[in-house]
Amino acid sequence: MSGTVRINEYADDAWNYFYRSLLSVMAVAKAFGDKELVDALYQYKAKFEEESGKDFDSESRIAT
């Protein structure tokens, strides 16, 4: 509802939905064995984290 006190809270959390979707796409690409796409998605994930000011376990990767 526009103008409510929680609008900013939800707008600030929108990145989380994009991030979780990206992780899902990465898992699917890995499941299909598309190493080139997985590598590209990891690069995109790093850029997304950098741009959003978040860094979640940047050392971890889905086993390749």
mmCIF file of N, CA and C in Angstrom:
data_model
loop_
_atom_site.group_PDB
_atom_site.id
_atom_site.type_symbol
_atom_site.label_atom_id
_atom_site.label_comp_id
_atom_site.label_asym_id
_atom_site.label_seq_id
_atom_site.Cartn_x
_atom_site.Cartn_y
_atom_site.Cartn_z
ATOM 1 N N MET A 1 0.843 -1.167 0.000
ATOM 2 C CA MET A 1 0.000 0.000 0.000
ATOM 3 C C MET A 1 0.891 1.234 0.000
ATOM 4 N N SER A 2 0.750 1.994 -1.033
ATOM 5 C CA SER A 2 1.571 3.187 -1.203
ATOM 6 C C SER A 2 1.390 4.154 -0.038
ATOM 7 N N GLY A 3 2.521 4.674 0.425
ATOM 8 C CA GLY A 3 2.488 5.676 1.484
ATOM 9 C C GLY A 3 2.507 5.116 2.893
ATOM 10 N N THR A 4 2.527 3.800 3.049
ATOM 11 C CA THR A 4 2.566 3.234 4.399
ATOM 12 C C THR A 4 3.990 3.280 4.935
ATOM 13 N N VAL A 5 4.114 3.105 6.223
ATOM 14 C CA VAL A 5 5.427 3.228 6.871
ATOM 15 C C VAL A 5 6.384 2.102 6.489
ATOM 16 N N ARG A 6 5.883 1.007 5.934
ATOM 17 C CA ARG A 6 6.748 -0.129 5.619
ATOM 18 C C ARG A 6 7.229 -0.147 4.171
ATOM 19 N N ILE A 7 6.820 0.814 3.363
ATOM 20 C CA ILE A 7 7.226 0.863 1.949
ATOM 21 C C ILE A 7 8.745 0.850 1.829
ATOM 22 N N ASN A 8 9.420 1.700 2.559
ATOM 23 C CA ASN A 8 10.881 1.783 2.465
ATOM 24 C C ASN A 8 11.546 0.482 2.888
ATOM 25 N N GLU A 9 11.004 -0.141 3.915
ATOM 26 C CA GLU A 9 11.561 -1.416 4.378
ATOM 27 C C GLU A 9 11.504 -2.469 3.271
ATOM 28 N N TYR A 10 10.378 -2.573 2.607
ATOM 29 C CA TYR A 10 10.230 -3.565 1.544
ATOM 30 C C TYR A 10 11.026 -3.185 0.295
ATOM 31 N N ALA A 11 11.101 -1.913 -0.008
ATOM 32 C CA ALA A 11 11.899 -1.463 -1.146
ATOM 33 C C ALA A 11 13.377 -1.771 -0.909
ATOM 34 N N ASP A 12 13.841 -1.579 0.319
ATOM 35 C CA ASP A 12 15.236 -1.873 0.655
ATOM 36 C C ASP A 12 15.529 -3.365 0.585
ATOM 37 N N ASP A 13 14.515 -4.207 0.764
ATOM 38 C CA ASP A 13 14.712 -5.656 0.755
ATOM 39 C C ASP A 13 14.488 -6.272 -0.627
ATOM 40 N N ALA A 14 14.119 -5.487 -1.614
ATOM 41 C CA ALA A 14 13.833 -6.018 -2.951
ATOM 42 C C ALA A 14 15.054 -6.728 -3.542
ATOM 43 N N TRP A 15 16.265 -6.232 -3.248
ATOM 44 C CA TRP A 15 17.474 -6.854 -3.785
ATOM 45 C C TRP A 15 17.539 -8.332 -3.411
ATOM 46 N N ASN A 16 16.980 -8.679 -2.225
ATOM 47 C CA ASN A 16 17.023 -10.048 -1.746
ATOM 48 C C ASN A 16 16.314 -11.008 -2.704
ATOM 49 N N TYR A 17 15.207 -10.591 -3.281
ATOM 50 C CA TYR A 17 14.472 -11.438 -4.218
ATOM 51 C C TYR A 17 15.288 -11.661 -5.496
ATOM 52 N N PHE A 18 15.927 -10.613 -5.969
ATOM 53 C CA PHE A 18 16.777 -10.733 -7.154
ATOM 54 C C PHE A 18 17.971 -11.643 -6.869
ATOM 55 N N TYR A 19 18.565 -11.472 -5.700
ATOM 56 C CA TYR A 19 19.734 -12.258 -5.321
ATOM 57 C C TYR A 19 19.393 -13.742 -5.228
ATOM 58 N N ARG A 20 18.290 -14.073 -4.539
ATOM 59 C CA ARG A 20 17.894 -15.471 -4.404
ATOM 60 C C ARG A 20 17.538 -16.075 -5.755
ATOM 61 N N SER A 21 16.945 -15.278 -6.635
ATOM 62 C CA SER A 21 16.639 -15.768 -7.984
ATOM 63 C C SER A 21 17.921 -16.076 -8.740
ATOM 64 N N LEU A 22 18.900 -15.206 -8.610
ATOM 65 C CA LEU A 22 20.193 -15.423 -9.256
ATOM 66 C C LEU A 22 20.835 -16.718 -8.761
ATOM 67 N N LEU A 23 20.788 -16.946 -7.451
ATOM 68 C CA LEU A 23 21.345 -18.184 -6.898
ATOM 69 C C LEU A 23 20.622 -19.404 -7.459
ATOM 70 N N SER A 24 19.320 -19.305 -7.636
ATOM 71 C CA SER A 24 18.547 -20.417 -8.203
ATOM 72 C C SER A 24 18.955 -20.699 -9.637
ATOM 73 N N VAL A 25 19.118 -19.652 -10.422
ATOM 74 C CA VAL A 25 19.534 -19.815 -11.816
ATOM 75 C C VAL A 25 20.923 -20.440 -11.871
ATOM 76 N N MET A 26 21.799 -20.035 -10.957
ATOM 77 C CA MET A 26 23.141 -20.609 -10.913
ATOM 78 C C MET A 26 23.081 -22.103 -10.614
ATOM 79 N N ALA A 27 22.219 -22.501 -9.687
ATOM 80 C CA ALA A 27 22.091 -23.918 -9.343
ATOM 81 C C ALA A 27 21.556 -24.720 -10.523
ATOM 82 N N VAL A 28 20.610 -24.153 -11.256
ATOM 83 C CA VAL A 28 20.044 -24.839 -12.424
ATOM 84 C C VAL A 28 21.106 -24.990 -13.509
ATOM 85 N N ALA A 29 21.862 -23.922 -13.762
ATOM 86 C CA ALA A 29 22.925 -23.987 -14.774
ATOM 87 C C ALA A 29 23.946 -25.055 -14.401
ATOM 88 N N LYS A 30 24.267 -25.136 -13.117
ATOM 89 C CA LYS A 30 25.202 -26.161 -12.644
ATOM 90 C C LYS A 30 24.613 -27.554 -12.843
ATOM 91 N N ALA A 31 23.330 -27.707 -12.525
ATOM 92 C CA ALA A 31 22.671 -29.012 -12.666
ATOM 93 C C ALA A 31 22.674 -29.483 -14.122
ATOM 94 N N PHE A 32 22.600 -28.542 -15.060
ATOM 95 C CA PHE A 32 22.627 -28.893 -16.475
ATOM 96 C C PHE A 32 24.047 -29.003 -17.019
ATOM 97 N N GLY A 33 25.040 -28.753 -16.165
ATOM 98 C CA GLY A 33 26.428 -28.927 -16.559
ATOM 99 C C GLY A 33 26.972 -27.845 -17.476
ATOM 100 N N ASP A 34 26.378 -26.663 -17.421
ATOM 101 C CA ASP A 34 26.815 -25.567 -18.291
ATOM 102 C C ASP A 34 27.870 -24.728 -17.567
ATOM 103 N N LYS A 35 29.101 -25.221 -17.556
ATOM 104 C CA LYS A 35 30.185 -24.566 -16.818
ATOM 105 C C LYS A 35 30.421 -23.133 -17.280
ATOM 106 N N GLU A 36 30.345 -22.891 -18.574
ATOM 107 C CA GLU A 36 30.564 -21.536 -19.091
ATOM 108 C C GLU A 36 29.532 -20.565 -18.527
ATOM 109 N N LEU A 37 28.275 -20.980 -18.482
ATOM 110 C CA LEU A 37 27.225 -20.128 -17.928
ATOM 111 C C LEU A 37 27.391 -19.959 -16.423
ATOM 112 N N VAL A 38 27.744 -21.040 -15.738
ATOM 113 C CA VAL A 38 27.960 -20.957 -14.285
ATOM 114 C C VAL A 38 29.064 -19.947 -13.980
ATOM 115 N N ASP A 39 30.158 -20.013 -14.704
ATOM 116 C CA ASP A 39 31.257 -19.069 -14.485
ATOM 117 C C ASP A 39 30.818 -17.634 -14.739
ATOM 118 N N ALA A 40 30.047 -17.411 -15.797
ATOM 119 C CA ALA A 40 29.547 -16.067 -16.113
ATOM 120 C C ALA A 40 28.603 -15.577 -15.014
ATOM 121 N N LEU A 41 27.783 -16.478 -14.506
ATOM 122 C CA LEU A 41 26.847 -16.093 -13.446
ATOM 123 C C LEU A 41 27.574 -15.764 -12.153
ATOM 124 N N TYR A 42 28.666 -16.463 -11.849
ATOM 125 C CA TYR A 42 29.452 -16.116 -10.672
ATOM 126 C C TYR A 42 30.066 -14.722 -10.811
ATOM 127 N N GLN A 43 30.498 -14.376 -12.007
ATOM 128 C CA GLN A 43 31.022 -13.027 -12.234
ATOM 129 C C GLN A 43 29.910 -11.992 -12.045
ATOM 130 N N TYR A 44 28.731 -12.303 -12.583
ATOM 131 C CA TYR A 44 27.597 -11.391 -12.432
ATOM 132 C C TYR A 44 27.208 -11.263 -10.958
ATOM 133 N N LYS A 45 27.225 -12.383 -10.235
ATOM 134 C CA LYS A 45 26.893 -12.370 -8.808
ATOM 135 C C LYS A 45 27.850 -11.468 -8.038
ATOM 136 N N ALA A 46 29.134 -11.557 -8.334
ATOM 137 C CA ALA A 46 30.125 -10.711 -7.666
ATOM 138 C C ALA A 46 29.853 -9.240 -7.940
ATOM 139 N N LYS A 47 29.513 -8.919 -9.182
ATOM 140 C CA LYS A 47 29.203 -7.524 -9.539
ATOM 141 C C LYS A 47 27.918 -7.070 -8.849
ATOM 142 N N PHE A 48 26.918 -7.940 -8.812
ATOM 143 C CA PHE A 48 25.655 -7.619 -8.147
ATOM 144 C C PHE A 48 25.886 -7.335 -6.667
ATOM 145 N N GLU A 49 26.692 -8.180 -6.009
ATOM 146 C CA GLU A 49 27.003 -7.970 -4.595
ATOM 147 C C GLU A 49 27.740 -6.655 -4.396
ATOM 148 N N GLU A 50 28.687 -6.385 -5.272
ATOM 149 C CA GLU A 50 29.458 -5.142 -5.168
ATOM 150 C C GLU A 50 28.549 -3.923 -5.316
ATOM 151 N N GLU A 51 27.704 -3.947 -6.326
ATOM 152 C CA GLU A 51 26.809 -2.813 -6.598
ATOM 153 C C GLU A 51 25.771 -2.624 -5.495
ATOM 154 N N SER A 52 25.340 -3.722 -4.876
ATOM 155 C CA SER A 52 24.310 -3.615 -3.846
ATOM 156 C C SER A 52 24.899 -3.421 -2.450
ATOM 157 N N GLY A 53 26.221 -3.494 -2.349
ATOM 158 C CA GLY A 53 26.873 -3.313 -1.057
ATOM 159 C C GLY A 53 26.764 -4.535 -0.162
ATOM 160 N N LYS A 54 26.482 -5.681 -0.746
ATOM 161 C CA LYS A 54 26.356 -6.925 0.012
ATOM 162 C C LYS A 54 27.474 -7.868 -0.410
ATOM 163 N N ASP A 55 27.868 -8.760 0.493
ATOM 164 C CA ASP A 55 28.859 -9.773 0.163
ATOM 165 C C ASP A 55 28.586 -10.991 1.024
ATOM 166 N N PHE A 56 27.934 -11.969 0.434
ATOM 167 C CA PHE A 56 27.573 -13.157 1.173
ATOM 168 C C PHE A 56 28.443 -14.318 0.748
ATOM 169 N N ASP A 57 29.382 -14.666 1.586
ATOM 170 C CA ASP A 57 30.178 -15.865 1.375
ATOM 171 C C ASP A 57 30.790 -15.884 -0.027
ATOM 172 N N SER A 58 31.476 -14.811 -0.376
ATOM 173 C CA SER A 58 32.026 -14.686 -1.725
ATOM 174 C C SER A 58 33.050 -15.774 -2.055
ATOM 175 N N GLU A 59 33.547 -16.452 -1.045
ATOM 176 C CA GLU A 59 34.514 -17.523 -1.287
ATOM 177 C C GLU A 59 33.836 -18.824 -1.702
ATOM 178 N N SER A 60 32.532 -18.959 -1.407
ATOM 179 C CA SER A 60 31.868 -20.228 -1.695
ATOM 180 C C SER A 60 31.424 -20.292 -3.139
ATOM 181 N N ARG A 61 31.379 -21.503 -3.653
ATOM 182 C CA ARG A 61 30.888 -21.786 -5.001
ATOM 183 C C ARG A 61 30.141 -23.107 -4.962
ATOM 184 N N ILE A 62 29.219 -23.260 -5.858
ATOM 185 C CA ILE A 62 28.600 -24.563 -6.027
ATOM 186 C C ILE A 62 29.690 -25.455 -6.603
ATOM 187 N N ALA A 63 29.874 -26.624 -6.069
ATOM 188 C CA ALA A 63 30.956 -27.505 -6.505
ATOM 189 C C ALA A 63 30.935 -27.683 -8.027
ATOM 190 N N THR A 64 32.089 -27.442 -8.639
ATOM 191 C CA THR A 64 32.185 -27.591 -10.106
ATOM 192 C C THR A 64 33.019 -28.779 -10.445
#
